[in-house]
XYZ file of C-alpha atoms in Angstrom:
94
model
C -0.165 -8.512 -16.730
C 1.534 -5.821 -14.527
C 0.660 -5.334 -11.063
C 0.836 -1.599 -8.801
C 0.059 -1.102 -5.300
C -2.985 1.321 -3.988
C -1.538 4.249 -1.571
C -3.215 2.221 1.274
C -1.260 -0.859 0.307
C 1.794 1.165 0.181
C 1.650 2.434 3.624
C 0.654 -1.259 4.867
C 3.799 -2.647 3.129
C 6.027 0.262 5.047
C 4.467 -0.201 8.139
C 5.148 -3.820 8.125
C 9.082 -2.931 6.825
C 9.164 -0.651 10.179
C 8.171 -2.719 12.211
C 9.914 -6.250 10.741
C 12.883 -3.954 11.235
C 12.259 -3.178 14.608
C 11.064 -6.840 15.382
C 13.827 -9.207 13.498
C 16.471 -6.792 11.811
C 16.958 -4.874 8.915
C 17.860 -7.933 6.599
C 14.516 -10.312 7.836
C 12.365 -6.992 7.164
C 14.202 -7.073 3.508
C 13.654 -10.743 2.690
C 9.926 -10.579 3.998
C 9.467 -7.537 1.816
C 10.949 -9.318 -1.140
C 8.486 -12.220 -0.207
C 5.524 -9.760 -0.991
C 6.721 -8.686 -4.485
C 7.214 -12.160 -5.424
C 3.542 -12.478 -4.062
C 2.281 -9.254 -6.165
C 3.963 -10.994 -9.147
C 2.310 -14.249 -8.997
C -0.730 -12.835 -8.562
C -0.506 -10.786 -11.442
C 0.884 -13.842 -13.556
C -2.419 -15.585 -12.214
C -4.809 -13.194 -11.391
C -7.777 -16.012 -11.384
C -6.071 -18.164 -9.150
C -6.957 -16.639 -5.810
C -10.878 -17.104 -5.178
C -13.209 -14.355 -5.241
C -14.060 -13.112 -1.858
C -16.613 -11.212 -2.385
C -18.017 -10.807 1.174
C -14.935 -8.472 1.691
C -15.688 -6.528 -1.445
C -16.913 -6.729 -5.326
C -14.486 -8.740 -7.070
C -11.679 -8.906 -4.451
C -9.359 -11.565 -4.537
C -7.214 -12.498 -1.488
C -3.844 -14.318 -1.242
C -2.415 -15.566 1.947
C 0.391 -16.019 4.061
C 0.858 -14.489 7.459
C -0.413 -11.160 5.825
C -3.466 -11.325 3.142
C -2.696 -9.636 0.036
C -6.508 -8.173 -1.294
C -6.544 -7.463 -5.084
C -8.703 -6.525 -7.551
C -8.170 -7.070 -11.575
C -8.245 -3.865 -13.184
C -7.649 -4.483 -16.901
C -5.063 -5.412 -18.211
C -3.173 -5.235 -14.619
C -4.108 -5.885 -10.978
C -4.427 -3.394 -8.289
C -2.724 -4.663 -4.896
C -5.925 -3.137 -2.421
C -4.263 -3.669 1.049
C -1.700 -5.867 2.472
C -3.310 -6.696 6.379
C -2.029 -9.347 9.029
C -4.106 -12.541 8.941
C -5.244 -11.236 12.627
C -6.923 -7.874 11.564
C -10.373 -7.173 11.165
C -10.143 -7.178 7.165
C -14.098 -6.223 6.603
C -13.390 -2.783 7.787
C -10.387 -2.016 5.997
C -11.057 -2.866 2.357
């Protein structure tokens, strides 16, 4: 199973990268970006491991870290919908 990012998720990751670069330096931002790719790859290998959160959106699943990765299965792939910091209001943004 492969993964792909929605346009909004790609923007989220770009913003996180740029903010991380300003706050922590380019190397730290790159490492954090690679963690997102690893998390997306893990979700694509085990898409049913995360619980469904229908309170957020229909068939939406969430993987946690400092940022939550919201995704849906879109057979045969998964679509990363958003990548939002855990302190953000998720329900208005999914």
